[in-house]
Amino acid sequence: MSLNNEHNKNLKHMHLLLNPVARLVKSTLLVGVAGTFTFSAYAQQAQQQEQAEEEAGIEIISVTGSRKTIQNQISIKREATTVVDGLSAEDIGDLPALSIGEALESITGAASHRENGGATEITIRGLGPFLSATHINGREATNGSGDRSVNFSQFPSELVKKVAIYKTQDASMIEGGVAGVIALETVQPLDFGKQRLQGEVKVNYNPDESNVDNSLQSDVGFRGTFSYVDQFEFDGGQALGVSFGLQRQDISQPEGEYRSSSPTGSSLWACLNDPNNTNEGFYRGEAGDCEDQVSGSKNQGYNTQIDPETGNAISAGTPYAWTGSSRSFRQNETSDERDAFFLALQFQPSSTWDINFDAQISDRIQAEARHDLIFLQKRATPGVTGPSLITNNVGGILHWQGEERIESAGEQFSREENYQGYGINVEHYATDRLTLKFDVSYSQTQREELQISNRGRTSSRPFFSWDMGEHIPHFSITDFDVTDIANFTDSLRSRMDRENVRKNEVVAARFDFDYTLNDSAFTGIQGGVRASEMNFIQFGGNQGNGSRSEFTLSSEQSAIDILESCQIAFPESGFLSGVSDGDLITLLDSDGNAIASGSSWATYDNVCFAQALAGDDYAYPEVEYINAGTKDVTEKTTSAYLMANYDTEMFGKFIRGNVGVRFVDTDVTSLGFRNEFEIVTNPDGTLTLASGDALEQVSGGGGYTELLPSFNLVVDYNEDILIRGGIYRGMSRADPSDMGYSRTFQTDDDDAPTSLSDLIIGVNGSGNPNLQPLMSWNYDAAIEWYPNEDAIFAFGFYYKQFQGGFQQQTVLEEFIIDGERFSLPVTNSVTTSDKSDLYGLETSITYRWDSGIGIKVGYNYADTDFEFEDSNYGDTFITDVEGNTTQLTQGIVPPGSVPGFSEHVFSSQVYYQIGDLDTAIIYKYRSEYFQPYTSNGTRLRYVDAVGTWEMRASYKVNKHVKVKVEAINLFGAPKSQDFYTQGNLGEVNDYGPRLFAGVTFKY
């Protein structure tokens, strides 16, 4: 089953809305003409007021651009009763960023995870995105990654009016954010209050792309945005507001990579590096994989299991070194296409009703043609690899040599992600004091990934060595030319995968009231109820989370003919020059003399290669719902809250804020599939469990109920100084992908069982639908000085106490087998009751001089004792059904911290705005952090510290036209990652800078 086929109608409908651009422009102009004839009363009033002011001789001073955006940011923080930072634009398209991710990064304490050179997931105060919640127009946003983070590169900043991060919460907010809540808002056309017709065209040029012969994208990319806002007044005081916007993006995302095998599966090992051990490791007595014993077990390496006699790991004290199954270079041809459409309708039938409808649709397709040169790595050559190995103090390899195969490989990859969000909000002013609100919403994200993986390898094992440079390794190969396609004719193979096919949707409704109190310290009472249902489906196939078709060379085919017919020139000059110390590969003769060097290899067209091997069977396989690999999780939540707002004077100071409590009840149901089974009675009276081919549906569940109190206080110490505090209890739910349900029975066939209790002794399982949320108590205190509307000096302190960790635990689950009820032990991941602390300091400084130069600085420091143990090479424990905890392994890598935790997050901006010229230089820094994988979040991966520069400048030609230039990653800072432990280099991504130039038309 393909989600593309399943939702073909929806996608076609969306593309009719978005393409071609000419049709939309024509439709929009017709609407604009109609709006001109009807003319908005709001626009008329604004023009009449402006004319009156001019006639009266009043000087109108209008603040725009960077200065106005920062003034809005200061105002958002000052007026709020919670700890919040945000950005708000006067007009659609005026947010000063190329994406929502880049916009959020400019907010104090926020940082992003970079993919393809741009900001994607956002962390708040150094805490991972799974601890945050994201709302669009006050509603939950879905995603296609299987967790609860949101890929902000999916949403164009040009169509968003306001972004904010709420670092403390009140009872009215949807639960789910321990770190904070990220809120995006689109425009409400009547509240906008003026007519606006706006278009923007940007061209994208990436210097690194000019060196690439890209089959998927041209050197120059395109990004076009159009928006229209208008208001109409009718007889009887009725008013209608209309706003819509669309964007088409078609750009490249150049990226060069050095890669090692990842730790998600069984491809990266800590191999023994002991000269006295010739049975395994790098000093083994015969050639073979370093994690295998010459005589004994396979796939072992350093053994972390506890030796009961010593209480330590079996391999304790033995030196080791990290080696993956391969190390490789990857050259990419890339493309990023995105269509986005935002719509808002606001209708006020009378002064007591306000009805809003909004919709957001985004369809994004990322594609890559990948070309890999792979050096297989695990094999140890006796007498060579071990004695020559050089490592650092954590076992990361700095020099390696030996004999092993080399591959010219390729992948053709595409990911399509479609987001749809709709909502209707009705607000009724029932009396002068009572306001009633009703909101219903729907959000859905679908993702699908298609991939072709090809391989051609050497038949022999050439001798090669490599040495770690400043950023990446450099290889030397003896008597072997990697640019000759004829050297890769062995073991040709092509795989076609359809995987990570996911659908995530949320349906929700809420009812709220707001009652104003008079002549009281408490100014109002708010309350409401909300019901939501989240559903996450990941479709299964013959490869678990997807399906694969595999093709190899037939006896009638010639390997060299296929390779030569599909061969292409290496697509890039200067490959990885930004992170290499010189040429990547040096060719040596048999005497060790260098005879050639370069940074390219023999490559081929991936689609041509796959078609040649697959022939008439060339097609991506289907996934299916009824499959053992399917995950189907439904989370139903009911919540209610009551909150009192206060605004009064005490001890000569004005104070304001709120106090409230939120009640949350959540039930989880998880569906899965397994092979049907039958209890068979043998002639001797013993029992066996026979498994059939048909699949049957199984289900599990869980739930929890929590109370979330909150208190926020703002003290107006004087006209310029505020003292702010907040206390709230927060919760972050488990990722939907971790709450799947897969269960199979363990049997004991050796003791001649004659009863079910003797036959079935346990359960093998993965996924836990009863995973409890991570809970925290959160405390914030801050002092803020506002010397003028362009300046703020804010200093804050926060403390969070988490309750929850992650550990394997054996619990009893109920099963009905052959009509009988059994309680059987299942070992699975659970949320523990462990407690940990996090402390943080946060500061924001903004100031502008009369010269037009202004600065904005944000810094966040945090420290925590939270520990996340790696499931392979960390300390691991198991708790039995009686609650007894036993250590299973003694690790060799230190634990990670909270996923996404960075100790230091810093952002700064210097802007200069005089007259119609507006310029800014931005610097952002984030220290290293642990970033979990989505495929196996139990393994440690560290993203190294990095600082990036951005720049933007604009010039207002006249009141209708503005020209802009913008750049991200101005100096081409790469991203590097370490696997298992810091110092064991795993991956380096070289993006280069991204440049944009455009013109905006506004009427």
PDB file of N, CA, C and O in Angstrom, residues 63-86:
ATOM      1  N   VAL A  63       7.826  53.302  12.514  1.00  0.00           N
ATOM      2  CA  VAL A  63       8.977  52.439  12.772  1.00  0.00           C
ATOM      3  C   VAL A  63       8.745  51.104  12.078  1.00  0.00           C
ATOM      4  O   VAL A  63       7.692  50.475  12.252  1.00  0.00           O
ATOM      5  N   THR A  64       9.691  50.661  11.281  1.00  0.00           N
ATOM      6  CA  THR A  64       9.554  49.419  10.524  1.00  0.00           C
ATOM      7  C   THR A  64      10.839  48.615  10.636  1.00  0.00           C
ATOM      8  O   THR A  64      11.786  49.002  11.320  1.00  0.00           O
ATOM      9  N   GLY A  65      10.859  47.475   9.937  1.00  0.00           N
ATOM     10  CA  GLY A  65      12.070  46.689   9.796  1.00  0.00           C
ATOM     11  C   GLY A  65      12.548  46.061  11.087  1.00  0.00           C
ATOM     12  O   GLY A  65      11.769  45.732  11.978  1.00  0.00           O
ATOM     13  N   SER A  66      13.872  45.902  11.191  1.00  0.00           N
ATOM     14  CA  SER A  66      14.462  45.218  12.340  1.00  0.00           C
ATOM     15  C   SER A  66      14.106  45.911  13.645  1.00  0.00           C
ATOM     16  O   SER A  66      13.813  45.263  14.656  1.00  0.00           O
ATOM     17  N   ARG A  67      14.112  47.236  13.619  1.00  0.00           N
ATOM     18  CA  ARG A  67      13.797  47.963  14.846  1.00  0.00           C
ATOM     19  C   ARG A  67      12.374  47.667  15.308  1.00  0.00           C
ATOM     20  O   ARG A  67      12.143  47.431  16.495  1.00  0.00           O
ATOM     21  N   LYS A  68      11.418  47.678  14.381  1.00  0.00           N
ATOM     22  CA  LYS A  68      10.033  47.410  14.750  1.00  0.00           C
ATOM     23  C   LYS A  68       9.862  45.981  15.235  1.00  0.00           C
ATOM     24  O   LYS A  68       9.140  45.709  16.197  1.00  0.00           O
ATOM     25  N   THR A  69      10.516  45.034  14.579  1.00  0.00           N
ATOM     26  CA  THR A  69      10.423  43.640  14.999  1.00  0.00           C
ATOM     27  C   THR A  69      10.940  43.459  16.419  1.00  0.00           C
ATOM     28  O   THR A  69      10.340  42.758  17.237  1.00  0.00           O
ATOM     29  N   ILE A  70      12.051  44.121  16.741  1.00  0.00           N
ATOM     30  CA  ILE A  70      12.603  44.005  18.087  1.00  0.00           C
ATOM     31  C   ILE A  70      11.711  44.719  19.095  1.00  0.00           C
ATOM     32  O   ILE A  70      11.525  44.245  20.230  1.00  0.00           O
ATOM     33  N   GLN A  71      11.141  45.856  18.712  1.00  0.00           N
ATOM     34  CA  GLN A  71      10.182  46.513  19.604  1.00  0.00           C
ATOM     35  C   GLN A  71       8.993  45.599  19.906  1.00  0.00           C
ATOM     36  O   GLN A  71       8.530  45.514  21.046  1.00  0.00           O
ATOM     37  N   ASN A  72       8.494  44.912  18.872  1.00  0.00           N
ATOM     38  CA  ASN A  72       7.399  43.961  19.085  1.00  0.00           C
ATOM     39  C   ASN A  72       7.826  42.832  20.006  1.00  0.00           C
ATOM     40  O   ASN A  72       7.057  42.363  20.852  1.00  0.00           O
ATOM     41  N   GLN A  73       9.056  42.379  19.827  1.00  0.00           N
ATOM     42  CA  GLN A  73       9.570  41.300  20.668  1.00  0.00           C
ATOM     43  C   GLN A  73       9.641  41.739  22.129  1.00  0.00           C
ATOM     44  O   GLN A  73       9.271  40.982  23.037  1.00  0.00           O
ATOM     45  N   ILE A  74      10.091  42.957  22.361  1.00  0.00           N
ATOM     46  CA  ILE A  74      10.135  43.488  23.721  1.00  0.00           C
ATOM     47  C   ILE A  74       8.733  43.619  24.285  1.00  0.00           C
ATOM     48  O   ILE A  74       8.472  43.279  25.452  1.00  0.00           O
ATOM     49  N   SER A  75       7.806  44.082  23.448  1.00  0.00           N
ATOM     50  CA  SER A  75       6.427  44.270  23.911  1.00  0.00           C
ATOM     51  C   SER A  75       5.770  42.951  24.283  1.00  0.00           C
ATOM     52  O   SER A  75       5.048  42.858  25.277  1.00  0.00           O
ATOM     53  N   ILE A  76       6.003  41.908  23.478  1.00  0.00           N
ATOM     54  CA  ILE A  76       5.438  40.592  23.780  1.00  0.00           C
ATOM     55  C   ILE A  76       5.883  40.121  25.151  1.00  0.00           C
ATOM     56  O   ILE A  76       5.088  39.639  25.964  1.00  0.00           O
ATOM     57  N   LYS A  77       7.162  40.294  25.423  1.00  0.00           N
ATOM     58  CA  LYS A  77       7.700  39.828  26.710  1.00  0.00           C
ATOM     59  C   LYS A  77       7.151  40.660  27.861  1.00  0.00           C
ATOM     60  O   LYS A  77       6.782  40.118  28.920  1.00  0.00           O
ATOM     61  N   ARG A  78       7.067  41.962  27.663  1.00  0.00           N
ATOM     62  CA  ARG A  78       6.671  42.853  28.757  1.00  0.00           C
ATOM     63  C   ARG A  78       5.210  42.657  29.148  1.00  0.00           C
ATOM     64  O   ARG A  78       4.862  42.666  30.332  1.00  0.00           O
ATOM     65  N   GLU A  79       4.333  42.483  28.175  1.00  0.00           N
ATOM     66  CA  GLU A  79       2.907  42.432  28.446  1.00  0.00           C
ATOM     67  C   GLU A  79       2.444  41.067  28.961  1.00  0.00           C
ATOM     68  O   GLU A  79       1.375  40.944  29.542  1.00  0.00           O
ATOM     69  N   ALA A  80       3.227  40.024  28.729  1.00  0.00           N
ATOM     70  CA  ALA A  80       2.783  38.674  29.073  1.00  0.00           C
ATOM     71  C   ALA A  80       2.787  38.450  30.581  1.00  0.00           C
ATOM     72  O   ALA A  80       3.558  39.072  31.326  1.00  0.00           O
ATOM     73  N   THR A  81       1.914  37.549  31.016  1.00  0.00           N
ATOM     74  CA  THR A  81       1.916  37.140  32.427  1.00  0.00           C
ATOM     75  C   THR A  81       2.766  35.890  32.643  1.00  0.00           C
ATOM     76  O   THR A  81       3.030  35.516  33.782  1.00  0.00           O
ATOM     77  N   THR A  82       3.176  35.239  31.567  1.00  0.00           N
ATOM     78  CA  THR A  82       4.084  34.098  31.656  1.00  0.00           C
ATOM     79  C   THR A  82       5.463  34.527  31.181  1.00  0.00           C
ATOM     80  O   THR A  82       5.648  35.627  30.653  1.00  0.00           O
ATOM     81  N   VAL A  83       6.456  33.650  31.358  1.00  0.00           N
ATOM     82  CA  VAL A  83       7.782  33.890  30.801  1.00  0.00           C
ATOM     83  C   VAL A  83       7.733  33.499  29.333  1.00  0.00           C
ATOM     84  O   VAL A  83       7.595  32.316  29.009  1.00  0.00           O
ATOM     85  N   VAL A  84       7.795  34.473  28.456  1.00  0.00           N
ATOM     86  CA  VAL A  84       7.619  34.215  27.037  1.00  0.00           C
ATOM     87  C   VAL A  84       8.536  35.127  26.237  1.00  0.00           C
ATOM     88  O   VAL A  84       8.820  36.262  26.638  1.00  0.00           O
ATOM     89  N   ASP A  85       9.034  34.616  25.117  1.00  0.00           N
ATOM     90  CA  ASP A  85       9.784  35.399  24.147  1.00  0.00           C
ATOM     91  C   ASP A  85       9.211  35.097  22.777  1.00  0.00           C
ATOM     92  O   ASP A  85       8.849  33.943  22.481  1.00  0.00           O
ATOM     93  N   GLY A  86       9.130  36.122  21.934  1.00  0.00           N
ATOM     94  CA  GLY A  86       8.531  35.884  20.631  1.00  0.00           C
ATOM     95  C   GLY A  86       8.924  36.913  19.602  1.00  0.00           C
ATOM     96  O   GLY A  86       9.616  37.895  19.880  1.00  0.00           O
TER      97      GLY A  86
END
